[in-house]
Coordinates of C-alpha atoms and ligand atoms in Angstrom, one line a residue:
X19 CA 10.8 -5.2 -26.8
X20 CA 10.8 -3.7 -23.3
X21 CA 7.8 -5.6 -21.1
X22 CA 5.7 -3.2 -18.6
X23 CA 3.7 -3.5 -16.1
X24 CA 1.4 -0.6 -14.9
X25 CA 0.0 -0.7 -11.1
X26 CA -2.7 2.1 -11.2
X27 CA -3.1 2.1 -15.0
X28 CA -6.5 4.1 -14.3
X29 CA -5.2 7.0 -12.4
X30 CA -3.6 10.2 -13.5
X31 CA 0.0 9.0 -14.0
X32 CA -1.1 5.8 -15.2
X33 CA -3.2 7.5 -18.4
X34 CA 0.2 9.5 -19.1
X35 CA 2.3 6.5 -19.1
X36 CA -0.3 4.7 -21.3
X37 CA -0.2 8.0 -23.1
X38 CA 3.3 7.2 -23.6
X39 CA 3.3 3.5 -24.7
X40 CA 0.7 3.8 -26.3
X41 CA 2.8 6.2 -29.0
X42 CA 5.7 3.2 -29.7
X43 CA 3.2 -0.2 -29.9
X44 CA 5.9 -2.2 -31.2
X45 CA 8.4 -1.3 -28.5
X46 CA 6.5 -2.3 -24.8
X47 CA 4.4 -5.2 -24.5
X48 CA 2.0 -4.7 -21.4
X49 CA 2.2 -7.4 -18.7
X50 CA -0.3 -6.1 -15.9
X51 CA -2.6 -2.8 -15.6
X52 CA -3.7 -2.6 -12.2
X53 CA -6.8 0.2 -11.5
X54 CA -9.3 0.6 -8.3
X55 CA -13.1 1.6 -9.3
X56 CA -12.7 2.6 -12.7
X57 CA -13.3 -0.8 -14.3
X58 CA -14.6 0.8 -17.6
X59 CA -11.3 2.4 -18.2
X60 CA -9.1 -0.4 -16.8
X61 CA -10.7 -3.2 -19.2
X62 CA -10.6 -0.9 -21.9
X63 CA -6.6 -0.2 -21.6
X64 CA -6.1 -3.5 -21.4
X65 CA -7.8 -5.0 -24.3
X66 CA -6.4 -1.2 -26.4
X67 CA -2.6 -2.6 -24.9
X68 CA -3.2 -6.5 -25.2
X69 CA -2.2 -7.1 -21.7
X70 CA -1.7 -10.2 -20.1
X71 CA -3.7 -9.9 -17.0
X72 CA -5.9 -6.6 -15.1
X73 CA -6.7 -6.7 -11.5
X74 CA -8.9 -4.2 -9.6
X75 CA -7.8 -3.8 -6.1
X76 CA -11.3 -4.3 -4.8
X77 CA -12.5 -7.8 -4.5
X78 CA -16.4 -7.0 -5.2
X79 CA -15.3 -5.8 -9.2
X80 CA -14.4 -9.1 -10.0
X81 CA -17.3 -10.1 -11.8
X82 CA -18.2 -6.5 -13.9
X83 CA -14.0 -7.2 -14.9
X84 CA -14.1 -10.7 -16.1
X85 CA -17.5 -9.4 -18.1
X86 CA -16.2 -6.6 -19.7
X87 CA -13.2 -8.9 -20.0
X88 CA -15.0 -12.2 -21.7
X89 CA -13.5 -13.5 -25.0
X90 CA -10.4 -11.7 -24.9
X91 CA -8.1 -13.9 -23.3
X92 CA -6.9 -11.3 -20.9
X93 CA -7.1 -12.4 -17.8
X94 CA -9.0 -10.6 -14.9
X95 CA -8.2 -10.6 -10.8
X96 CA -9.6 -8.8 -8.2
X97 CA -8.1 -8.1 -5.0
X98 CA -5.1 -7.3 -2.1
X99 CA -3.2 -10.8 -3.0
X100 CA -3.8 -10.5 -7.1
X101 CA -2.2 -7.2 -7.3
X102 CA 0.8 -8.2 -5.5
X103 CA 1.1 -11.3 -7.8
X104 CA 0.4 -9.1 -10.8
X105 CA 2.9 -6.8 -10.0
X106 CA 5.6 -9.6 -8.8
X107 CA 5.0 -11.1 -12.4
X108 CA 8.8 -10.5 -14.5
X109 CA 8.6 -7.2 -16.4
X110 CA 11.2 -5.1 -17.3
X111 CA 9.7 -1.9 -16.1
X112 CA 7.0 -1.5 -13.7
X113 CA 5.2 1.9 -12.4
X114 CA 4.1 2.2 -9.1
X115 CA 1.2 4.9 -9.5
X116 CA -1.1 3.7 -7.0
X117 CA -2.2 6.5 -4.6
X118 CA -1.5 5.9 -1.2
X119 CA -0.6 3.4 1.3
X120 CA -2.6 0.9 -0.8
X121 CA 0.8 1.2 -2.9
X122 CA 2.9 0.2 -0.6
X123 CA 3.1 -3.4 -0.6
X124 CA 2.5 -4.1 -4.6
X125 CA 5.7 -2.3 -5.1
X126 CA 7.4 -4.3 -2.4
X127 CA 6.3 -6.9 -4.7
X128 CA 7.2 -5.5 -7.6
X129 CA 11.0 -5.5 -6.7
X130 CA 11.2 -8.5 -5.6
X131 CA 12.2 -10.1 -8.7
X132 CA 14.5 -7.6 -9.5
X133 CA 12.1 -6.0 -12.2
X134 CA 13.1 -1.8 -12.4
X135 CA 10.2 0.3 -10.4
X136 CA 9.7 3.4 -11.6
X137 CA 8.2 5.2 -8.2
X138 CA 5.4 7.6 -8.5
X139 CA 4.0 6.6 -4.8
X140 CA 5.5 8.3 -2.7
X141 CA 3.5 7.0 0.2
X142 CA 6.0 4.1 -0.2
X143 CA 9.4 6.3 0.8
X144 CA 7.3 8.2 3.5
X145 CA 5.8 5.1 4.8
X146 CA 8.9 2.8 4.9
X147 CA 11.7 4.4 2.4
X148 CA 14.6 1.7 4.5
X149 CA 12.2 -1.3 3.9
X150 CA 11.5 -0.4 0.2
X151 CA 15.3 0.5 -0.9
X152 CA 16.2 -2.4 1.5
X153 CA 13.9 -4.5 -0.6
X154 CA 15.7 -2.8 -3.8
X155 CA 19.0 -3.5 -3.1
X156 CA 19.0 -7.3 -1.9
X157 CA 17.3 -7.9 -5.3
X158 CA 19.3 -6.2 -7.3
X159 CA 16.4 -4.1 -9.1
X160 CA 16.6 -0.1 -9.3
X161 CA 14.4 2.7 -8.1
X162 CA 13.8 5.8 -10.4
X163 CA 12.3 8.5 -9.1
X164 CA 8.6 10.0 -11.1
X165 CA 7.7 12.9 -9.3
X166 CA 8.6 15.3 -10.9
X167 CA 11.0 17.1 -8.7
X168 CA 13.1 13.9 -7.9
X169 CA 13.6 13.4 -11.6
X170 CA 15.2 16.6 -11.8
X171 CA 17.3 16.3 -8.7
X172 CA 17.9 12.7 -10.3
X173 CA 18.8 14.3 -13.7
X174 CA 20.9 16.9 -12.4
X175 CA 22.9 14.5 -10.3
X176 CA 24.3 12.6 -13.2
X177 CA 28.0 12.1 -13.3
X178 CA 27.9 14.1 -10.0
X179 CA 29.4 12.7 -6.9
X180 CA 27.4 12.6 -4.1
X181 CA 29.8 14.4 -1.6
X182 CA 29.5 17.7 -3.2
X183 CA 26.2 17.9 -2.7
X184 CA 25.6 20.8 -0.5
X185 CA 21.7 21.4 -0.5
X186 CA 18.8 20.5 -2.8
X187 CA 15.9 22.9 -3.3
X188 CA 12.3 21.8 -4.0
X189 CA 10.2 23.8 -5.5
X190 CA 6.2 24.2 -4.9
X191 CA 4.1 25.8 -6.9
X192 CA 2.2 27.1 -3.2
X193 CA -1.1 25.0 -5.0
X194 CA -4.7 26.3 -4.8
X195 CA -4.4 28.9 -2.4
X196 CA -0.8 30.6 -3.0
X197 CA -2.6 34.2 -3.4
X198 CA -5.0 33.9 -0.4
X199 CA -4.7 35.3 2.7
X200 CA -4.2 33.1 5.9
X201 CA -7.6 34.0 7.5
X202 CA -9.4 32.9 4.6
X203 CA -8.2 29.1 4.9
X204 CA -10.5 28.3 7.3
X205 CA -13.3 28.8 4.7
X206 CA -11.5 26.9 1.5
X207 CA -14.0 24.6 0.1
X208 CA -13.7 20.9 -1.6
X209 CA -13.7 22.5 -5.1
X210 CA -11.4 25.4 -4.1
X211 CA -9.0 22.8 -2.8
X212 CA -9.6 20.7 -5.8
X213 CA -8.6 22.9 -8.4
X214 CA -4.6 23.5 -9.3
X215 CA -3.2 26.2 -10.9
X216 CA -0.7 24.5 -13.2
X217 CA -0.6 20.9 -13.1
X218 CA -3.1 18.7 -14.3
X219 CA -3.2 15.5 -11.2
X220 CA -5.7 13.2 -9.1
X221 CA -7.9 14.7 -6.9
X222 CA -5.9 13.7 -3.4
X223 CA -2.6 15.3 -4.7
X224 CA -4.4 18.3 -6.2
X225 CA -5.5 18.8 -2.3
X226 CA -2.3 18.0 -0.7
X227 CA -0.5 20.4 -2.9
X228 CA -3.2 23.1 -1.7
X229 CA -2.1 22.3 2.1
X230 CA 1.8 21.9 1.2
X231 CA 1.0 18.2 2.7
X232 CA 2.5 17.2 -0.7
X233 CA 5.4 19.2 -0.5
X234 CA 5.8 17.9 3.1
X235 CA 5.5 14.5 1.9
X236 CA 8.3 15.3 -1.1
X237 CA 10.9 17.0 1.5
X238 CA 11.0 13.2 2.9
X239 CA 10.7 11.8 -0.2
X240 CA 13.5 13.6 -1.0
X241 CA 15.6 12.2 2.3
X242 CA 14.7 9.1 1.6
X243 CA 15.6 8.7 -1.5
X244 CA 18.9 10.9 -1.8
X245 CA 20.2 9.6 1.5
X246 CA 21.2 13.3 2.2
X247 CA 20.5 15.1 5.9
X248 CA 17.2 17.1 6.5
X249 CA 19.0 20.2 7.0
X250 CA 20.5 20.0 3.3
X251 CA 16.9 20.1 1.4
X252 CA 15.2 23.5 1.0
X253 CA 11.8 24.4 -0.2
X254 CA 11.1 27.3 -2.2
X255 CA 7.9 28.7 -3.7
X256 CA 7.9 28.9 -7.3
X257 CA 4.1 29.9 -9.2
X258 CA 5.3 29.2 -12.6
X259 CA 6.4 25.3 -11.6
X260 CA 8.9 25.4 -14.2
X261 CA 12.3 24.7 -12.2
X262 CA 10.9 21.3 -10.8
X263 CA 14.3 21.3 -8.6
X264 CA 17.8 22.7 -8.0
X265 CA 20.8 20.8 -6.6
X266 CA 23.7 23.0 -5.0
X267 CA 27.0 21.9 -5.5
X268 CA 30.1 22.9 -3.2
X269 CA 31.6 25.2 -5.5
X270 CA 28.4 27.7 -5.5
X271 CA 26.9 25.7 -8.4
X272 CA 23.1 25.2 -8.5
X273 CA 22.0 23.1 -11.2
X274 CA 18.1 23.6 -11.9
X275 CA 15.9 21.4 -14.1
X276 CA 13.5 23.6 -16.1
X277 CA 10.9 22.3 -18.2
X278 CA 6.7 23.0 -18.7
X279 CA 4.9 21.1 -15.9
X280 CA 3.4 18.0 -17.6
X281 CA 4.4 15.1 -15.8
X282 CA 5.0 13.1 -19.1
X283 CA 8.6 13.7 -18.6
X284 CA 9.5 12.7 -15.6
X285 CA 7.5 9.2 -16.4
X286 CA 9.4 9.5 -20.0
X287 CA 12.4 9.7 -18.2
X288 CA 12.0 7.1 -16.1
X289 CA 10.9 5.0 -18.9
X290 CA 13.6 5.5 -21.2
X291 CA 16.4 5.8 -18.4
X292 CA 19.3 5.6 -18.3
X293 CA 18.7 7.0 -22.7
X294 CA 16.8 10.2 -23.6
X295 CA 14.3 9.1 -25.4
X296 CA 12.3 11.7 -27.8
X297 CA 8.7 12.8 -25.6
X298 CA 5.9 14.8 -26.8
X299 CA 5.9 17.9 -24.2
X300 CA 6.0 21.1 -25.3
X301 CA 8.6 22.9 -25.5
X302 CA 9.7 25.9 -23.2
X303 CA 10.1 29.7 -25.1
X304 CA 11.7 31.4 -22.4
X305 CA 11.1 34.9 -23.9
X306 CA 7.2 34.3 -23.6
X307 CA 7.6 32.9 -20.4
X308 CA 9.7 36.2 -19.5
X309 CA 10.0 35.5 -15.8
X310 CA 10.4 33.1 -12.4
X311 CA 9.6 34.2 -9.5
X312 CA 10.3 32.6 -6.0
X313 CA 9.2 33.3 -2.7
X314 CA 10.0 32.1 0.6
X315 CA 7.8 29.0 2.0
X316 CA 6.8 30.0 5.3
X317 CA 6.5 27.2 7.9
X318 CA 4.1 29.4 10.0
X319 CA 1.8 29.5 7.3
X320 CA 2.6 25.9 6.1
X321 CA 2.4 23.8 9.3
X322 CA 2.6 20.9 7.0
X323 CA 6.6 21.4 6.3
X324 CA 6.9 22.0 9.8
X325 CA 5.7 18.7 10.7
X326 CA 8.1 17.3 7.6
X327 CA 10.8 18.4 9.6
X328 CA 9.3 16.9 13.2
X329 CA 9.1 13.7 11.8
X330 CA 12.0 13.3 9.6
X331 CA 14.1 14.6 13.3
X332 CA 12.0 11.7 15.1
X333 CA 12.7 9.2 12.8
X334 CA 11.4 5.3 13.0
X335 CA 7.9 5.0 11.9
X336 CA 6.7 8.4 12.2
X337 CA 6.7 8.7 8.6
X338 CA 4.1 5.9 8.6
X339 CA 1.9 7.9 11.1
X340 CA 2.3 10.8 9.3
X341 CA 1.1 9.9 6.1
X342 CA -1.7 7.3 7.5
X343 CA -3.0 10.8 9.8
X344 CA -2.8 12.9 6.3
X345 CA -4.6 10.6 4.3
X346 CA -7.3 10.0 7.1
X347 CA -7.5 13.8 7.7
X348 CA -7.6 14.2 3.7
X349 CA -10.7 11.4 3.7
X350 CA -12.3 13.6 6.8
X351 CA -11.8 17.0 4.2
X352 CA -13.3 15.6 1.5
X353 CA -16.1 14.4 3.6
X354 CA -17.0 17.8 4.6
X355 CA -16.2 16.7 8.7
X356 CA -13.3 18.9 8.8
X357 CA -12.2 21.8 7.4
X358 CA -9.1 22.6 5.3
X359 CA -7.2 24.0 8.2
X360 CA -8.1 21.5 10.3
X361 CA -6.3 18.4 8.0
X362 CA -3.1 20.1 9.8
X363 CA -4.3 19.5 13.3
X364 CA -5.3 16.1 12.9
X365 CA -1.5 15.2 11.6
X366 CA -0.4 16.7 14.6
X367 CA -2.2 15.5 17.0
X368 CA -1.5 12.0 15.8
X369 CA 2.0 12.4 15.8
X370 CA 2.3 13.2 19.1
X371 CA -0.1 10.7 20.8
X372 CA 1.5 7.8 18.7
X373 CA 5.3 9.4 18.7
X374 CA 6.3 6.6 21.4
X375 CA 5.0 4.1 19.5
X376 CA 6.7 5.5 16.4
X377 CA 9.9 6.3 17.3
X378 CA 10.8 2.8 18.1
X379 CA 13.9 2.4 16.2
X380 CA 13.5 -1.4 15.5
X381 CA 14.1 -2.4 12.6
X382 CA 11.8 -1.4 9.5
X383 CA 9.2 -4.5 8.8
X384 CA 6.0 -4.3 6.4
X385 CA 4.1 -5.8 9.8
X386 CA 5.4 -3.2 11.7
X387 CA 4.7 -0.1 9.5
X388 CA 1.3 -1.9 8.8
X389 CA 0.5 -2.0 12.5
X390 CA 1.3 1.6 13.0
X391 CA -0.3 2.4 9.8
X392 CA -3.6 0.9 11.2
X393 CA -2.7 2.9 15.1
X394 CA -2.5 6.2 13.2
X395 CA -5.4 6.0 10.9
X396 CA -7.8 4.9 14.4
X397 CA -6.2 7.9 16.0
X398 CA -7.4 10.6 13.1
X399 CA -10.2 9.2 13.5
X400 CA -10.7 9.8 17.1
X401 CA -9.1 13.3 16.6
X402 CA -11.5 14.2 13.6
X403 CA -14.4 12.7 15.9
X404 CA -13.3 15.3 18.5
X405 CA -12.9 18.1 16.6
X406 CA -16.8 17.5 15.2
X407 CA -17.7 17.2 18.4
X408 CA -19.3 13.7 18.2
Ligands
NDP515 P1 -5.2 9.1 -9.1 O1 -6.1 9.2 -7.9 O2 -5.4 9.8 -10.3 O3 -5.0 7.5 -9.4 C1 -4.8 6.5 -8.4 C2 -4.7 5.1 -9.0 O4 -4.7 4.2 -7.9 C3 -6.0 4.8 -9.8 O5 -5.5 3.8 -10.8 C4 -6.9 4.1 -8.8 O6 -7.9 3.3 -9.4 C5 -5.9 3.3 -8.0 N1 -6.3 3.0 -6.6 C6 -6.9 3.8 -5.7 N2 -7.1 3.2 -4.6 C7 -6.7 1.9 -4.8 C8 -6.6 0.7 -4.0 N3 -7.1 0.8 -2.7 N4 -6.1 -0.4 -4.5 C9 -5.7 -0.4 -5.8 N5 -5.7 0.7 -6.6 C10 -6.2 1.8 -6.1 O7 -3.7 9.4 -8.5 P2 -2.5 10.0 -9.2 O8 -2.2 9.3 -10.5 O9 -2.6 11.5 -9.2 O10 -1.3 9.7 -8.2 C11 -0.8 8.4 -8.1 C12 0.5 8.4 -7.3 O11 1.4 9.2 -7.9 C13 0.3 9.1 -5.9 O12 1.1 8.4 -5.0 C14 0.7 10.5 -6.1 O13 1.2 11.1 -4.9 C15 1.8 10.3 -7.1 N6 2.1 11.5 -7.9 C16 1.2 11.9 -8.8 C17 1.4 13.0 -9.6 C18 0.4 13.5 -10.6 O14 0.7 14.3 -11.4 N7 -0.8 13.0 -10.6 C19 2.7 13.7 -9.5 C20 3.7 13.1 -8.6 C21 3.4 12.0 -7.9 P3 -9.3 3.9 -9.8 O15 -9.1 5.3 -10.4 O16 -9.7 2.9 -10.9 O17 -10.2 3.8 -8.7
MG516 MG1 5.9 16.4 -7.1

């Protein structure tokens, strides 16, 4: 029986992991759930998987938790210092699916008693990909990739050798906005933003992948965790998101991953790695599906993969300021104090008032990227003030 832990059990990849489990009872025994505000859905998992403990990351839901909790010997924990210790607790598998930088340290945690860590948070490699594969390797526990496209670079490097690796492509489906023309950005609403075309996802990473933010995120994702140059990863724009990723090979070979988007299997993958185990997603009928398209993914329309490439050039900590100046500028969006073209700006504003900070090549500590975590999110702040003119 394979133990399992769950850090942001509540969320959109959490529910399809549970999904998951929750198919094969007698195979996973549930250590820890971890959710946020959803504390209806969180004590409900856990009493449905008979886990051992649940923590919400916010101290003031202790006491609705331990009520919904009472008489079922599952224990309940709120807070920064619980969650950590939940997800430090031994499991076999843990999945790092909360969103953000609030993931960061819980899967530091996580590996440091070797336990595997299935990573959905990409924050994490963004933020501080040395410290966390640092972390990895001096414990002897493994990262496996759950986005979706770094699953299938991931699967279609087995048995490969890294040195032929010429290039890896990334595909994006081009989000809510793909068809609309550049003048009409300036007016996308919260709902607009909100809605995806193909993938099913929390609201934050519905947005980013409106803006290309997510893709920018993945194309350092994708450094971070392949260990291969910036100038070898490509991003292509692909509507039907049905190739999640190609890897070219030195002999001309590209190797694409194809499958419906439903991020069940990367997680099943990840899950039953290094097997194949059987997953319920549907299965592709390629004469239906009759074509795949792909167009180019302009970094004049994208500024967000433009500012991938700024940052992954400057290198320290300026993939901590970029991500803690997207997710402020994100917050300012879904405020309504900024519009969606403006999200771009902030990021780049902040990155260059904080790039001396940030390209300090000191070695990678959680203080460090915390601090400049902190720096960046005060400086979006002062650039969103700005821009609303108060
Ligand atoms: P959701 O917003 O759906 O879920 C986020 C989870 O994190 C919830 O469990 C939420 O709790 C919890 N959470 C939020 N804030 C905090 C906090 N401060 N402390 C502790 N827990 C918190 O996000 P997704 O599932 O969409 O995404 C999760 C991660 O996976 C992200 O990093 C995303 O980029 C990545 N990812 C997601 C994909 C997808 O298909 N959704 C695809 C590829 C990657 P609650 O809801 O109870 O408040
Ligand atoms: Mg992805």
């Amino acid at each position: 029986m394979k133990t399992i832990s769950i850090l942001g059990a509540t969320g959109s990849i959490g529910q399809n992991t549970i999904d998951l489990i929750a198919r094969q009872p007698d195979a996973y025994r549930v250590v820890a759930l971890t959710g946020g505000r959803n504390l209806a859905q969180l004590a409900q998992d856990a009493i449905r998987l008979r886990a051992e403990v649940a923590v919400t990351g916010f101290d003031d839901g202790l006491p609705e938790l331990c009520d919904r909790l009472a008489g079922t010997g599952i224990e309940a924990a709120a807070g920064q210092a619980a969650l950590n210790e939940a997800a430090a607790r031994p499991a076999d598998w843990v999945m790092s699916a909360i969103v953000g930088f609030a993931g960061l340290e819980p899967g530091l945690h996580a590996l440091r008693h070797g336990n595997t860590l299935a990573l959905a948070n990409k924050e994490s490699l963004v933020c501080a990909g040395a410290l966390l594969m640092r972390q990895a390797r001096a414990n002897g526990a493994t990262v496996l990739p759950v986005d979706s496209e770094h699953s299938a670079v991931f699967q279609a490097l087995v048995g490969e050798d890294m040195a032929a690796v010429e290039r890896i492509i990334i595909t994006a489906s081009g989000g809510a906005f793909r068809d609309w023309p550049l003048d009409r950005l300036h007016g996308a609403t919260l709902a607009e933003a909100s809605s995806h075309p193909n993938w099913a996802m929390g609201q934050r990473i519905t947005i980013d992948s409106a803006s290309l933010f997510n893709k920018a995120m993945e194309v350092i994702e994708t450094r971070e965790f392949f260990a291969v140059r910036p100038d070898q990863i490509e991003v292509v724009i692909h509507p039907e998101s049905l190739i999640h990723a190609m890897v070219g090979f030195r002999d001309g070979a590209l190797m694409a991953h194809v499958g419906p988007p439903d991020m069940r299997h990367a997680i099943g993958y990840a899950l039953h790695w290094p097997d194949r185990g059987a997953l319920p997603v549907e299965r592709l009928d390629l004469v239906k599906t009759g074509q795949l398209t792909f167009r180019d993914a302009d970094e004049a329309r994208h500024p967000a993969l433009r500012l991938a490439r700024e940052v992954m050039a400057a290198g320290g900590l300026n993939g901590a300021v970029f991500n803690a100046a997207k997710e402020t500028a994100l917050d300012g969006f879904i405020d309504g104090r900024i519009g969606f073209l403006d999200m771009a700006r902030v990021v780049e504003d902040v990155l260059h008032r904080l790039s001396a900070d940030a390209s300090d090549r000191a070695d990678m500590t959680l203080d460090a990227v915390r601090h400049i975590d902190a720096l960046a999110r005060q400086s979006a702040w002062d650039v969103i003030d700005g821009l609303c003119g108060g």
